[in-house]
C-alpha positions as a printed Julia matrix, in Angstrom:
206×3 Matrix{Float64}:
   0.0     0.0    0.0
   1.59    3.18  -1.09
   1.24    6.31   1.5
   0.83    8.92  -1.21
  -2.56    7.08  -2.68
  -3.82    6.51   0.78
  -2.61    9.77   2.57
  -3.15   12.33   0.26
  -6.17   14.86   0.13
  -8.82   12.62   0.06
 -11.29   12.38   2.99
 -14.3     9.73   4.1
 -16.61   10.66   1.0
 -20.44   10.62   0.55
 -20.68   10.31   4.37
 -21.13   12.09   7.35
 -19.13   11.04  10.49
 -20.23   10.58  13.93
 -18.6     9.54  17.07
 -19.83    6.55  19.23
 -17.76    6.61  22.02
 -18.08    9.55  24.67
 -19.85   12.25  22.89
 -23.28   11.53  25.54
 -20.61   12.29  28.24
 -19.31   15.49  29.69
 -16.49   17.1   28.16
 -13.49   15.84  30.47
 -15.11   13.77  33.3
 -14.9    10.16  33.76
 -18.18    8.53  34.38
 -17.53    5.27  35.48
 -20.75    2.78  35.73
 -19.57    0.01  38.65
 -21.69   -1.86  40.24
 -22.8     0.69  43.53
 -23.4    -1.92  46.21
 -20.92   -4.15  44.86
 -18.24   -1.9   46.51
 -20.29   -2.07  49.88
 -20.39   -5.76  49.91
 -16.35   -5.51  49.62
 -16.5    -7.2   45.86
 -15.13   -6.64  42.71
 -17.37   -5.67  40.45
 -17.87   -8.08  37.41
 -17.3    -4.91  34.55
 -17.13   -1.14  34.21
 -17.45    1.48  31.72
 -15.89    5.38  31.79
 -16.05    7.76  29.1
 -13.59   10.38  28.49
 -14.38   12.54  25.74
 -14.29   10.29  22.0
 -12.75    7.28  23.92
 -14.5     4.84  25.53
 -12.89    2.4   28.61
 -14.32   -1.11  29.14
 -13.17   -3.23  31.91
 -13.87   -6.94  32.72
 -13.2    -8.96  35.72
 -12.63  -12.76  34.64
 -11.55  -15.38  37.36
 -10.99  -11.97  39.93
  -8.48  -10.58  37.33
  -9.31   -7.04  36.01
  -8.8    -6.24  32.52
  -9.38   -3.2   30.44
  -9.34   -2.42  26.72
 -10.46    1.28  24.92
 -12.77    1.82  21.92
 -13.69    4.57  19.88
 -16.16    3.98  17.23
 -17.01    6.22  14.09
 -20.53    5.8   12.4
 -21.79    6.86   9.03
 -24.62    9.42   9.73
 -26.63    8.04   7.16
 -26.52    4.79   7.64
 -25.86    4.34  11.59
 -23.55    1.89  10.68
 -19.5     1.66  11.85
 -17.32    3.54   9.29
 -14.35    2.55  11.68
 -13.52    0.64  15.18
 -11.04    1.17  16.92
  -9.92   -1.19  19.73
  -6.6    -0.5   22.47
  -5.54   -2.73  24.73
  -2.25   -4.81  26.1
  -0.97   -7.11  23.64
  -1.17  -10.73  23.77
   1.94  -11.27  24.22
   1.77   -9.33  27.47
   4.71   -6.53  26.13
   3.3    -3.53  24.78
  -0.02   -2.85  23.26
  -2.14   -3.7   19.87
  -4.66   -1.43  18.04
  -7.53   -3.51  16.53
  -8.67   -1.86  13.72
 -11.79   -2.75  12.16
 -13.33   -1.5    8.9
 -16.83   -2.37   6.99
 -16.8    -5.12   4.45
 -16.0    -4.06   0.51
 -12.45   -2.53   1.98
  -9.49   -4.19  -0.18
  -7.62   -6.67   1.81
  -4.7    -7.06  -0.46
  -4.12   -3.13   0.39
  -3.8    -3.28   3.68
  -4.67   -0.38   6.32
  -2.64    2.62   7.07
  -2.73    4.7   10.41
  -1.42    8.12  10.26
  -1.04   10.82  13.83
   0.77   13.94  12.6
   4.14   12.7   10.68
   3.98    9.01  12.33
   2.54    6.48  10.07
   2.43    2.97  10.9
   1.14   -0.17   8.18
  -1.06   -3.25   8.85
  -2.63   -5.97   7.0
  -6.04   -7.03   7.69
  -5.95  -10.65   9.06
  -9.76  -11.79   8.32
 -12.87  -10.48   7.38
 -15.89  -11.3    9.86
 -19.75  -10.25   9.38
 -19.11   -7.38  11.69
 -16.19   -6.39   9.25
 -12.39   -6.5    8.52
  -9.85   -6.66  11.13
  -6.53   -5.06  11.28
  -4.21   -5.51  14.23
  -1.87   -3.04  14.69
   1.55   -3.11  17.47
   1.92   -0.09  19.38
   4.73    0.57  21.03
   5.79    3.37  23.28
   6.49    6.19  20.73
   2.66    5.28  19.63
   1.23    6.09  22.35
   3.13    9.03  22.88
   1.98   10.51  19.46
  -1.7     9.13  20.01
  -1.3    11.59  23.55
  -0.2    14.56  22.34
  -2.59   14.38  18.74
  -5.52   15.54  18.46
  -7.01   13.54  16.12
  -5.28   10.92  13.45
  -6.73    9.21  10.19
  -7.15    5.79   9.15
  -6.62    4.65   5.04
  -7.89    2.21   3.31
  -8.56    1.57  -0.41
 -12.22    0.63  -1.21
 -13.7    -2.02  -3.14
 -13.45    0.61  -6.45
  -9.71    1.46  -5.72
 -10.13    4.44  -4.49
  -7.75    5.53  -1.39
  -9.97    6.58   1.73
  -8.75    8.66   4.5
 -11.49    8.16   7.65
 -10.55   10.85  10.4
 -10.88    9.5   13.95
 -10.51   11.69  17.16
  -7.99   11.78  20.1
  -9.97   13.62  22.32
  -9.94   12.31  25.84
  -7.06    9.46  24.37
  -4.59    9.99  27.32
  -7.05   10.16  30.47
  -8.55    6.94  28.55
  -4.98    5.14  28.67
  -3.92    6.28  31.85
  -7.17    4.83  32.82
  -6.87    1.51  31.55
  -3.46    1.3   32.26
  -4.45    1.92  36.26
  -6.39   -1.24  35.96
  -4.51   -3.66  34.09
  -5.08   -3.62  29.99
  -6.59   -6.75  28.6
  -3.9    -9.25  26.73
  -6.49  -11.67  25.2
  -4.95  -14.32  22.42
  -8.81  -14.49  20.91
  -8.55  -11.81  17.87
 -11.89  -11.24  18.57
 -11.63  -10.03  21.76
 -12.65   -6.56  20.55
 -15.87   -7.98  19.36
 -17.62   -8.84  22.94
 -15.67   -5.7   24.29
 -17.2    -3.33  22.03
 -20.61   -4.99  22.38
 -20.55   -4.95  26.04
 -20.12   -1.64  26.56
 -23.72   -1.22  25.24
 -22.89    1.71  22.63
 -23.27   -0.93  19.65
């Protein structure tokens, strides 16, 4: 995949964009939903959700282990359907993190998927396509996140089923208190490439 065709000018066309992760939520402020009397009875409460800004934090408690992934979704206006997914969370290898990506179906797989925050640009290859769409995974390491901090918003490329390159913009509004956030709690490693799948669902912003 070539950065020039995928990178250049060209924006998300013939749709309008709308965030799905924290735009119901107060500009800033974490709102976590935890079980209330969960903390009374001295438990750990089975899964949580906080909002900050565009991103979204999910955390799960399996087998008393908390774990904690971040999601930002983008829908097409017109169709209330995901443009783009975008899934953080420890990798499963347990060093560093990986950035599921996940675009509709129709996206060229041979092309690959391109993630761009100010002059870093990283390259992935979609790995399968399931009914819920086409999944990228992505390393992140520390410079990453660093860039994903300080940004304020990034794009995402992909060439469509026509050729054409598509740039979809995503925000990084809220991206740092997110990942401090999840990091506080222990980020999900899962080796299931799904695992962004019953995350995202879960969170009940489908």
């Amino acid at each position: 995949m070539q950065s020039a065709e995928v990178f250049g000018p060209v924006r998300a066309r013939g749709v309008g964009l709308a965030l799905a992760a924290g735009l119901l939520l107060a500009a800033g402020v974490a709102i976590a939903m935890w079980p209330r009397n969960a903390f009374e009875r001295g438990e750990t409460p089975s899964a949580a959700t906080f909002g900050f800004q565009d991103w979204l934090v999910r955390c799960q408690a399996v087998k008393e282990t908390m774990g904690c992934g971040m999601s930002q979704q983008i829908l097409d206006q017109r169709a209330q359907q995901p443009l783009l997914q975008l899934h953080l969370a420890r990798a499963p290898s347990g060093t560093g993190h990986q950035l599921v990506l996940v675009l509709p179906l129709g996206v060229s797989v041979p092309a690959g998927v391109g993630l761009q925050v100010g002059d870093e640009r990283r390259d992935a290859q979609f790995t399968q396509c399931l009914p819920g769409g086409c999944v990228a995974p992505l390393a992140v390491d520390a410079a990453l996140i660093e860039k994903l901090k300080s940004a304020t918003d990034g794009r995402v490329g992909v060439v469509d089923r026509a050729g054409k390159p598509v740039a979809i913009p995503f925000s990084l509004k809220g991206f740092a208190s997110a990942f401090e956030k999840m990091e506080s709690f222990g980020s999900s490693g899962k080796n299931d490439a799904t695992w962004w799948s019953g995350f995202w669902n879960s969170s009940g912003t489908k």
